[in-house]
Every structure is written in C-alpha cells, then in structure tokens.
Amino acid sequence: MEVNTIETLAALLTATGPFGVVAILSWAYWRLSERKDRELRNLYDRLIRLAETQTAAVVKLEAALVSIKDIVARCPQNGSRPPERRTP
C-alpha cells in the first residue's frame, strides 16, 4: 500500500473509531466470500460437465453390452444350430 493510502485509512479509522474497523473487516470478509462463491460456482459447473460426460459414456457402454449379449445369444453353442428368428 502507498503511504497516502495508509494515512487516509488511519485518518478514517481515527474518525470512525471501532465502527470503521468493523466496516473494513466486513468489507474484507465480503470480498473473500465473493471469491469463494465464484470458485464454488466454477467447481459446480465443472462437476456438472463431468457428470454429463460420464453419463454419456455409461449409456454407450450399456448399448455395447446389450449388443454383445444379443450376438452371444444368437451364436451356436456346442455345435448346435442357432435359434431361428421368427418374424411376425
């Protein structure tokens, strides 16, 4: 801080007394809270993007597993013929 700023702050605190200290501490707390809230909001947005990506991957994996299950169900087992598909 510059000397003028410190002198101005000292003059303000002298004029306002303990209320000035409370005001300055409240302002500092508000600034820190604002920064924390912004960082939490960014973290939440990032978490949402990760969850959406993970959900999409799980859906694709489930579709692949269902396809594999269908293929295995149609494969002949022990040399027997695969079951024939009936069309309605």
Short mmCIF file of N, CA and C in Angstrom, two decimals:
data_model
loop_
_atom_site.label_atom_id
_atom_site.label_comp_id
_atom_site.label_asym_id
_atom_site.label_seq_id
_atom_site.Cartn_x
_atom_site.Cartn_y
_atom_site.Cartn_z
N MET A 1 0.83 -1.19 0.00
CA MET A 1 0.00 0.00 0.00
C MET A 1 0.88 1.25 0.00
N GLU A 2 0.36 2.26 -0.61
CA GLU A 2 1.08 3.52 -0.64
C GLU A 2 0.92 4.24 0.69
N VAL A 3 1.84 5.16 0.95
CA VAL A 3 1.82 5.92 2.20
C VAL A 3 0.54 6.74 2.29
N ASN A 4 0.11 7.34 1.19
CA ASN A 4 -1.11 8.15 1.20
C ASN A 4 -2.32 7.29 1.54
N THR A 5 -2.36 6.08 1.01
CA THR A 5 -3.47 5.18 1.29
C THR A 5 -3.49 4.80 2.76
N ILE A 6 -2.34 4.53 3.32
CA ILE A 6 -2.27 4.16 4.74
C ILE A 6 -2.66 5.35 5.61
N GLU A 7 -2.20 6.52 5.25
CA GLU A 7 -2.56 7.72 6.02
C GLU A 7 -4.06 7.98 5.93
N THR A 8 -4.62 7.80 4.75
CA THR A 8 -6.07 8.01 4.58
C THR A 8 -6.84 6.99 5.41
N LEU A 9 -6.38 5.74 5.39
CA LEU A 9 -7.03 4.69 6.17
C LEU A 9 -6.91 4.98 7.66
N ALA A 10 -5.75 5.44 8.11
CA ALA A 10 -5.56 5.79 9.53
C ALA A 10 -6.47 6.94 9.92
N ALA A 11 -6.60 7.93 9.05
CA ALA A 11 -7.48 9.07 9.35
C ALA A 11 -8.93 8.61 9.42
N LEU A 12 -9.32 7.71 8.52
CA LEU A 12 -10.68 7.17 8.53
C LEU A 12 -10.96 6.41 9.82
N LEU A 13 -10.01 5.56 10.22
CA LEU A 13 -10.20 4.79 11.45
C LEU A 13 -10.24 5.69 12.68
N THR A 14 -9.44 6.75 12.67
CA THR A 14 -9.46 7.69 13.80
C THR A 14 -10.81 8.39 13.87
N ALA A 15 -11.36 8.74 12.72
CA ALA A 15 -12.63 9.46 12.69
C ALA A 15 -13.81 8.56 13.02
N THR A 16 -13.75 7.30 12.59
CA THR A 16 -14.90 6.42 12.78
C THR A 16 -14.79 5.53 14.01
N GLY A 17 -13.60 5.37 14.53
CA GLY A 17 -13.41 4.55 15.72
C GLY A 17 -13.62 3.07 15.42
N PRO A 18 -14.19 2.34 16.38
CA PRO A 18 -14.37 0.89 16.20
C PRO A 18 -15.33 0.55 15.07
N PHE A 19 -16.24 1.46 14.74
CA PHE A 19 -17.17 1.19 13.64
C PHE A 19 -16.44 1.10 12.31
N GLY A 20 -15.40 1.89 12.15
CA GLY A 20 -14.59 1.84 10.94
C GLY A 20 -13.88 0.51 10.80
N VAL A 21 -13.36 0.00 11.93
CA VAL A 21 -12.69 -1.30 11.91
C VAL A 21 -13.68 -2.39 11.50
N VAL A 22 -14.87 -2.33 12.08
CA VAL A 22 -15.91 -3.31 11.75
C VAL A 22 -16.27 -3.21 10.27
N ALA A 23 -16.39 -2.00 9.76
CA ALA A 23 -16.73 -1.81 8.35
C ALA A 23 -15.65 -2.38 7.44
N ILE A 24 -14.38 -2.11 7.78
CA ILE A 24 -13.28 -2.62 6.95
C ILE A 24 -13.21 -4.14 7.01
N LEU A 25 -13.36 -4.71 8.19
CA LEU A 25 -13.34 -6.17 8.32
C LEU A 25 -14.53 -6.80 7.60
N SER A 26 -15.68 -6.15 7.67
CA SER A 26 -16.86 -6.67 6.96
C SER A 26 -16.65 -6.65 5.46
N TRP A 27 -16.05 -5.56 4.97
CA TRP A 27 -15.77 -5.46 3.55
C TRP A 27 -14.80 -6.55 3.11
N ALA A 28 -13.75 -6.79 3.91
CA ALA A 28 -12.76 -7.83 3.58
C ALA A 28 -13.42 -9.20 3.59
N TYR A 29 -14.28 -9.46 4.57
CA TYR A 29 -14.97 -10.75 4.64
C TYR A 29 -15.88 -10.92 3.42
N TRP A 30 -16.57 -9.84 3.02
CA TRP A 30 -17.44 -9.91 1.86
C TRP A 30 -16.65 -10.23 0.60
N ARG A 31 -15.49 -9.61 0.43
CA ARG A 31 -14.65 -9.87 -0.74
C ARG A 31 -14.19 -11.33 -0.77
N LEU A 32 -13.77 -11.86 0.39
CA LEU A 32 -13.32 -13.25 0.44
C LEU A 32 -14.49 -14.20 0.16
N SER A 33 -15.65 -13.89 0.70
CA SER A 33 -16.83 -14.73 0.47
C SER A 33 -17.22 -14.71 -1.00
N GLU A 34 -17.12 -13.54 -1.62
CA GLU A 34 -17.46 -13.42 -3.04
C GLU A 34 -16.53 -14.28 -3.88
N ARG A 35 -15.24 -14.27 -3.57
CA ARG A 35 -14.27 -15.08 -4.32
C ARG A 35 -14.55 -16.57 -4.10
N LYS A 36 -14.83 -16.95 -2.86
CA LYS A 36 -15.11 -18.35 -2.56
C LYS A 36 -16.35 -18.82 -3.30
N ASP A 37 -17.40 -17.99 -3.30
CA ASP A 37 -18.62 -18.35 -4.00
C ASP A 37 -18.39 -18.51 -5.50
N ARG A 38 -17.58 -17.64 -6.09
CA ARG A 38 -17.28 -17.73 -7.51
C ARG A 38 -16.52 -19.02 -7.81
N GLU A 39 -15.56 -19.37 -6.96
CA GLU A 39 -14.79 -20.60 -7.18
C GLU A 39 -15.67 -21.83 -7.00
N LEU A 40 -16.58 -21.78 -6.03
CA LEU A 40 -17.50 -22.91 -5.84
C LEU A 40 -18.44 -23.06 -7.04
N ARG A 41 -18.89 -21.95 -7.58
CA ARG A 41 -19.76 -21.99 -8.75
C ARG A 41 -19.01 -22.60 -9.95
N ASN A 42 -17.76 -22.22 -10.13
CA ASN A 42 -16.95 -22.80 -11.22
C ASN A 42 -16.74 -24.29 -11.02
N LEU A 43 -16.49 -24.68 -9.77
CA LEU A 43 -16.31 -26.10 -9.46
C LEU A 43 -17.59 -26.88 -9.73
N TYR A 44 -18.73 -26.31 -9.35
CA TYR A 44 -20.01 -26.96 -9.58
C TYR A 44 -20.26 -27.13 -11.09
N ASP A 45 -19.98 -26.09 -11.87
CA ASP A 45 -20.16 -26.19 -13.33
C ASP A 45 -19.27 -27.28 -13.92
N ARG A 46 -18.05 -27.35 -13.44
CA ARG A 46 -17.13 -28.39 -13.93
C ARG A 46 -17.63 -29.78 -13.55
N LEU A 47 -18.17 -29.91 -12.34
CA LEU A 47 -18.70 -31.20 -11.90
C LEU A 47 -19.89 -31.62 -12.74
N ILE A 48 -20.73 -30.67 -13.11
CA ILE A 48 -21.88 -30.97 -13.97
C ILE A 48 -21.41 -31.47 -15.33
N ARG A 49 -20.41 -30.81 -15.91
CA ARG A 49 -19.89 -31.25 -17.22
C ARG A 49 -19.31 -32.66 -17.12
N LEU A 50 -18.58 -32.96 -16.04
CA LEU A 50 -18.01 -34.30 -15.87
C LEU A 50 -19.11 -35.34 -15.71
N ALA A 51 -20.15 -35.01 -14.97
CA ALA A 51 -21.26 -35.96 -14.78
C ALA A 51 -21.97 -36.23 -16.10
N GLU A 52 -22.17 -35.21 -16.91
CA GLU A 52 -22.81 -35.41 -18.21
C GLU A 52 -21.96 -36.29 -19.12
N THR A 53 -20.65 -36.07 -19.10
CA THR A 53 -19.75 -36.88 -19.91
C THR A 53 -19.77 -38.33 -19.44
N GLN A 54 -19.76 -38.51 -18.13
CA GLN A 54 -19.77 -39.87 -17.58
C GLN A 54 -21.07 -40.58 -17.92
N THR A 55 -22.19 -39.87 -17.84
CA THR A 55 -23.49 -40.47 -18.16
C THR A 55 -23.52 -40.90 -19.62
N ALA A 56 -23.01 -40.07 -20.50
CA ALA A 56 -22.98 -40.42 -21.93
C ALA A 56 -22.12 -41.66 -22.16
N ALA A 57 -20.99 -41.76 -21.46
CA ALA A 57 -20.11 -42.92 -21.62
C ALA A 57 -20.79 -44.19 -21.10
N VAL A 58 -21.50 -44.08 -19.99
CA VAL A 58 -22.18 -45.26 -19.43
C VAL A 58 -23.29 -45.72 -20.37
N VAL A 59 -24.02 -44.79 -20.97
CA VAL A 59 -25.08 -45.15 -21.91
C VAL A 59 -24.50 -45.87 -23.12
N LYS A 60 -23.38 -45.38 -23.65
CA LYS A 60 -22.73 -46.05 -24.79
C LYS A 60 -22.23 -47.44 -24.40
N LEU A 61 -21.68 -47.56 -23.21
CA LEU A 61 -21.19 -48.85 -22.75
C LEU A 61 -22.34 -49.83 -22.58
N GLU A 62 -23.45 -49.36 -22.05
CA GLU A 62 -24.61 -50.23 -21.87
C GLU A 62 -25.13 -50.71 -23.23
N ALA A 63 -25.17 -49.82 -24.21
CA ALA A 63 -25.62 -50.21 -25.54
C ALA A 63 -24.69 -51.25 -26.15
N ALA A 64 -23.39 -51.08 -25.95
CA ALA A 64 -22.43 -52.05 -26.47
C ALA A 64 -22.61 -53.41 -25.79
N LEU A 65 -22.83 -53.40 -24.49
CA LEU A 65 -23.03 -54.67 -23.77
C LEU A 65 -24.31 -55.37 -24.21
N VAL A 66 -25.36 -54.63 -24.46
CA VAL A 66 -26.61 -55.23 -24.94
C VAL A 66 -26.38 -55.84 -26.33
N SER A 67 -25.62 -55.15 -27.17
CA SER A 67 -25.33 -55.69 -28.50
C SER A 67 -24.53 -56.99 -28.39
N ILE A 68 -23.54 -56.99 -27.52
CA ILE A 68 -22.74 -58.22 -27.33
C ILE A 68 -23.61 -59.35 -26.80
N LYS A 69 -24.51 -59.04 -25.89
CA LYS A 69 -25.40 -60.06 -25.33
C LYS A 69 -26.28 -60.65 -26.43
N ASP A 70 -26.79 -59.79 -27.33
CA ASP A 70 -27.62 -60.29 -28.43
C ASP A 70 -26.81 -61.17 -29.38
N ILE A 71 -25.58 -60.78 -29.66
CA ILE A 71 -24.73 -61.57 -30.55
C ILE A 71 -24.43 -62.93 -29.93
N VAL A 72 -24.10 -62.93 -28.64
CA VAL A 72 -23.80 -64.20 -27.96
C VAL A 72 -25.04 -65.08 -27.92
N ALA A 73 -26.21 -64.50 -27.74
CA ALA A 73 -27.44 -65.30 -27.69
C ALA A 73 -27.73 -65.96 -29.04
N ARG A 74 -27.30 -65.33 -30.14
CA ARG A 74 -27.53 -65.89 -31.46
C ARG A 74 -26.46 -66.88 -31.91
N CYS A 75 -25.35 -66.96 -31.18
CA CYS A 75 -24.27 -67.87 -31.56
C CYS A 75 -24.64 -69.31 -31.24
N PRO A 76 -24.22 -70.22 -32.10
CA PRO A 76 -24.48 -71.64 -31.80
C PRO A 76 -23.62 -72.08 -30.62
N GLN A 77 -24.19 -72.92 -29.80
CA GLN A 77 -23.44 -73.41 -28.64
C GLN A 77 -23.24 -74.92 -28.80
N ASN A 78 -22.03 -75.33 -28.61
CA ASN A 78 -21.65 -76.74 -28.71
C ASN A 78 -22.04 -77.35 -30.05
N GLY A 79 -21.88 -76.63 -31.11
CA GLY A 79 -22.14 -77.18 -32.44
C GLY A 79 -23.60 -77.19 -32.82
N SER A 80 -24.48 -76.74 -31.97
CA SER A 80 -25.90 -76.77 -32.32
C SER A 80 -26.23 -75.56 -33.19
N ARG A 81 -27.35 -75.62 -33.80
CA ARG A 81 -27.75 -74.54 -34.69
C ARG A 81 -28.29 -73.37 -33.86
N PRO A 82 -28.08 -72.18 -34.36
CA PRO A 82 -28.63 -71.02 -33.65
C PRO A 82 -30.15 -71.00 -33.77
N PRO A 83 -30.80 -70.47 -32.78
CA PRO A 83 -32.27 -70.40 -32.89
C PRO A 83 -32.65 -69.48 -34.05
N GLU A 84 -33.68 -69.92 -34.76
CA GLU A 84 -34.11 -69.13 -35.91
C GLU A 84 -34.96 -67.97 -35.44
N ARG A 85 -34.81 -66.88 -36.18
CA ARG A 85 -35.58 -65.71 -35.84
C ARG A 85 -36.96 -65.82 -36.50
N ARG A 86 -37.94 -65.55 -35.73
CA ARG A 86 -39.29 -65.57 -36.28
C ARG A 86 -39.74 -64.15 -36.52
N THR A 87 -40.31 -63.97 -37.67
CA THR A 87 -40.83 -62.64 -37.98
C THR A 87 -42.36 -62.71 -37.89
N PRO A 88 -42.96 -61.71 -37.32
CA PRO A 88 -44.44 -61.75 -37.17
C PRO A 88 -45.19 -61.54 -38.46
#
